[in-house]
Amino acid sequence: METTSLKIQLTPEQIRRAADYVELVWQEQGSEEEKVRLAEFHADGPELARLIGEFGALLLADYLTAVPDEHADCDSA
C-alpha cells in the first residue's frame, strides 16, 4: 500500500486562528461578543474555508487517527 505525504505549511498564527474558530463553533454562541467573533471569522469567506480545510487535513495527517470498531482492541490500534 502506498501512502502520500501532505505538504501543508501553516504558520503558528494560522493554526491558532483555526483552533480558535473550531473552539468557537463547538460552543454555543450565546453572548454578543461570541456572535461578533463568529461573524468576524465568517467575513473572511474563502480564506477561512481554505484555512479550516488545511487545518483539518493537517490534523488528520499528523495528529488524528481512526480505527475501525473491529480493530479497536488490537495492539496496533
Coordinates of N, CA and C in Angstrom, one line a residue:
M1 N 0.8 -1.2 0.0 CA 0.0 0.0 0.0 C 0.9 1.2 0.0
E2 N 0.6 2.1 -0.9 CA 1.3 3.4 -1.0 C 0.7 4.5 -0.2
T3 N 1.4 5.2 0.5 CA 0.9 6.4 1.2 C 1.4 7.7 0.6
T4 N 0.7 8.7 0.7 CA 1.1 10.0 0.2 C 1.3 10.9 1.4
S5 N 2.2 11.8 1.3 CA 2.5 12.7 2.3 C 2.0 14.1 2.0
L6 N 1.2 14.7 2.9 CA 0.7 16.0 2.7 C 1.7 17.0 3.0
K7 N 1.9 18.0 2.2 CA 2.8 19.1 2.5 C 2.0 20.4 2.8
I8 N 1.5 20.4 4.0 CA 0.7 21.5 4.5 C 1.6 22.4 5.3
Q9 N 1.7 23.6 5.0 CA 2.5 24.6 5.7 C 1.7 25.7 6.3
L10 N 1.3 25.5 7.5 CA 0.6 26.6 8.2 C 1.5 27.2 9.2
T11 N 1.4 28.5 9.3 CA 2.1 29.2 10.3 C 1.5 29.0 11.7
P12 N 2.2 29.2 12.8 CA 1.7 29.1 14.1 C 0.4 30.0 14.3
E13 N 0.5 31.2 13.7 CA -0.7 32.1 13.8 C -1.9 31.5 13.1
Q14 N -1.7 30.9 11.9 CA -2.8 30.3 11.2 C -3.4 29.1 12.0
I15 N -2.5 28.3 12.6 CA -3.0 27.2 13.4 C -3.8 27.7 14.6
R16 N -3.3 28.7 15.3 CA -4.1 29.3 16.4 C -5.4 29.8 16.0
R17 N -5.4 30.5 14.8 CA -6.7 31.1 14.3 C -7.7 30.0 14.0
A18 N -7.2 28.9 13.4 CA -8.1 27.8 13.0 C -8.6 27.1 14.3
A19 N -7.8 26.9 15.3 CA -8.2 26.3 16.5 C -9.2 27.2 17.3
D20 N -9.0 28.5 17.3 CA -9.9 29.4 17.9 C -11.3 29.3 17.2
Y21 N -11.3 29.2 15.9 CA -12.5 29.2 15.2 C -13.3 27.9 15.5
V22 N -12.5 26.8 15.5 CA -13.2 25.5 15.8 C -13.7 25.5 17.2
E23 N -13.0 26.0 18.2 CA -13.5 26.1 19.5 C -14.7 26.9 19.6
L24 N -14.7 28.1 19.0 CA -15.9 29.0 19.0 C -17.1 28.3 18.4
V25 N -16.9 27.6 17.3 CA -18.1 26.9 16.6 C -18.6 25.8 17.5
W26 N -17.8 25.1 18.2 CA -18.2 24.0 19.0 C -19.0 24.4 20.3
Q27 N -18.8 25.6 20.7 CA -19.6 26.1 21.9 C -20.8 26.9 21.4
E28 N -21.7 27.0 22.3 CA -22.9 27.8 22.0 C -22.4 29.3 21.9
Q29 N -22.9 30.0 20.9 CA -22.6 31.4 20.8 C -23.7 32.2 21.4
G30 N -23.8 32.2 22.7 CA -24.9 32.9 23.4 C -24.6 34.4 23.7
S31 N -23.4 34.8 23.9 CA -23.1 36.2 24.2 C -23.0 37.0 22.9
E32 N -23.2 38.3 23.0 CA -23.0 39.1 21.8 C -21.5 39.1 21.4
E33 N -20.6 39.0 22.3 CA -19.2 39.0 22.0 C -18.9 37.8 21.1
E34 N -19.4 36.6 21.5 CA -19.2 35.4 20.8 C -19.8 35.5 19.4
K35 N -21.0 36.1 19.3 CA -21.6 36.2 18.0 C -20.8 37.1 17.1
V36 N -20.2 38.2 17.6 CA -19.4 39.1 16.9 C -18.1 38.4 16.4
R37 N -17.5 37.7 17.3 CA -16.3 37.0 16.9 C -16.6 36.0 15.8
L38 N -17.7 35.3 15.8 CA -18.0 34.3 14.8 C -18.3 35.0 13.5
A39 N -19.0 36.2 13.5 CA -19.2 37.0 12.3 C -17.9 37.5 11.7
E40 N -17.0 37.8 12.5 CA -15.7 38.3 12.0 C -14.9 37.2 11.3
F41 N -15.0 35.9 11.8 CA -14.4 34.8 11.1 C -15.1 34.6 9.8
H42 N -16.4 34.6 9.8 CA -17.2 34.3 8.6 C -17.0 35.4 7.5
A43 N -16.6 36.6 7.9 CA -16.4 37.7 6.9 C -15.2 37.3 6.0
D44 N -14.3 36.4 6.5 CA -13.2 36.1 5.6 C -13.5 35.1 4.5
G45 N -14.7 34.5 4.6 CA -15.2 33.7 3.5 C -14.2 32.6 3.0
P46 N -13.8 32.8 1.7 CA -12.9 31.7 1.1 C -11.6 31.5 1.8
E47 N -11.1 32.5 2.4 CA -9.8 32.4 3.1 C -10.0 31.5 4.4
L48 N -11.1 31.7 5.1 CA -11.4 30.9 6.2 C -11.7 29.5 5.8
A49 N -12.4 29.3 4.7 CA -12.7 27.9 4.2 C -11.3 27.2 3.9
R50 N -10.4 27.9 3.2 CA -9.1 27.3 2.9 C -8.3 26.9 4.1
L51 N -8.3 27.9 5.1 CA -7.6 27.7 6.3 C -8.1 26.5 7.1
I52 N -9.4 26.4 7.2 CA -10.0 25.3 8.0 C -9.8 24.0 7.3
G53 N -9.9 24.0 6.0 CA -9.6 22.8 5.2 C -8.2 22.3 5.4
E54 N -7.2 23.2 5.3 CA -5.8 22.8 5.5 C -5.6 22.4 7.0
F55 N -6.2 23.1 7.9 CA -6.1 22.7 9.3 C -6.6 21.3 9.6
G56 N -7.8 21.0 9.0 CA -8.4 19.7 9.1 C -7.5 18.6 8.5
A57 N -6.9 18.9 7.3 CA -6.0 17.9 6.7 C -4.8 17.7 7.5
L58 N -4.3 18.8 8.1 CA -3.1 18.6 9.0 C -3.4 17.8 10.2
L59 N -4.5 18.0 10.8 CA -4.9 17.1 12.0 C -5.0 15.7 11.6
L60 N -5.7 15.4 10.5 CA -5.9 14.1 10.0 C -4.6 13.4 9.6
A61 N -3.7 14.1 9.0 CA -2.4 13.6 8.5 C -1.5 13.3 9.7
D62 N -1.4 14.2 10.7 CA -0.4 14.1 11.7 C -0.8 13.9 13.1
Y63 N -2.1 14.1 13.4 CA -2.5 14.1 14.8 C -3.7 13.2 15.1
L64 N -4.6 13.0 14.2 CA -5.8 12.2 14.5 C -5.7 10.8 13.7
T65 N -6.2 9.8 14.3 CA -6.3 8.5 13.6 C -7.7 8.0 13.8
A66 N -8.1 7.2 12.9 CA -9.4 6.5 13.0 C -9.1 5.0 13.0
V67 N -9.7 4.3 13.9 CA -9.6 2.8 13.9 C -11.0 2.2 13.8
P68 N -11.1 1.3 12.8 CA -12.4 0.7 12.7 C -12.8 -0.1 14.0
D69 N -14.1 -0.1 14.3 CA -14.5 -0.8 15.6 C -14.0 -2.2 15.7
E70 N -13.9 -2.9 14.7 CA -13.5 -4.3 14.8 C -12.0 -4.4 15.1
H71 N -11.2 -3.3 15.1 CA -9.8 -3.3 15.4 C -9.5 -2.5 16.6
A72 N -10.5 -2.0 17.3 CA -10.3 -1.2 18.5 C -9.5 -1.8 19.6
D73 N -9.6 -3.2 19.7 CA -8.9 -3.8 20.8 C -7.6 -4.4 20.3
C74 N -7.1 -4.2 19.1 CA -5.8 -4.6 18.6 C -4.7 -3.8 19.2
D75 N -3.6 -4.4 19.4 CA -2.4 -3.7 20.0 C -2.0 -2.5 19.1
S76 N -2.1 -2.6 17.8 CA -1.7 -1.6 16.9 C -2.7 -0.4 16.9
A77 N -3.9 -0.6 17.3 CA -4.9 0.5 17.3 C -4.5 1.5 18.4

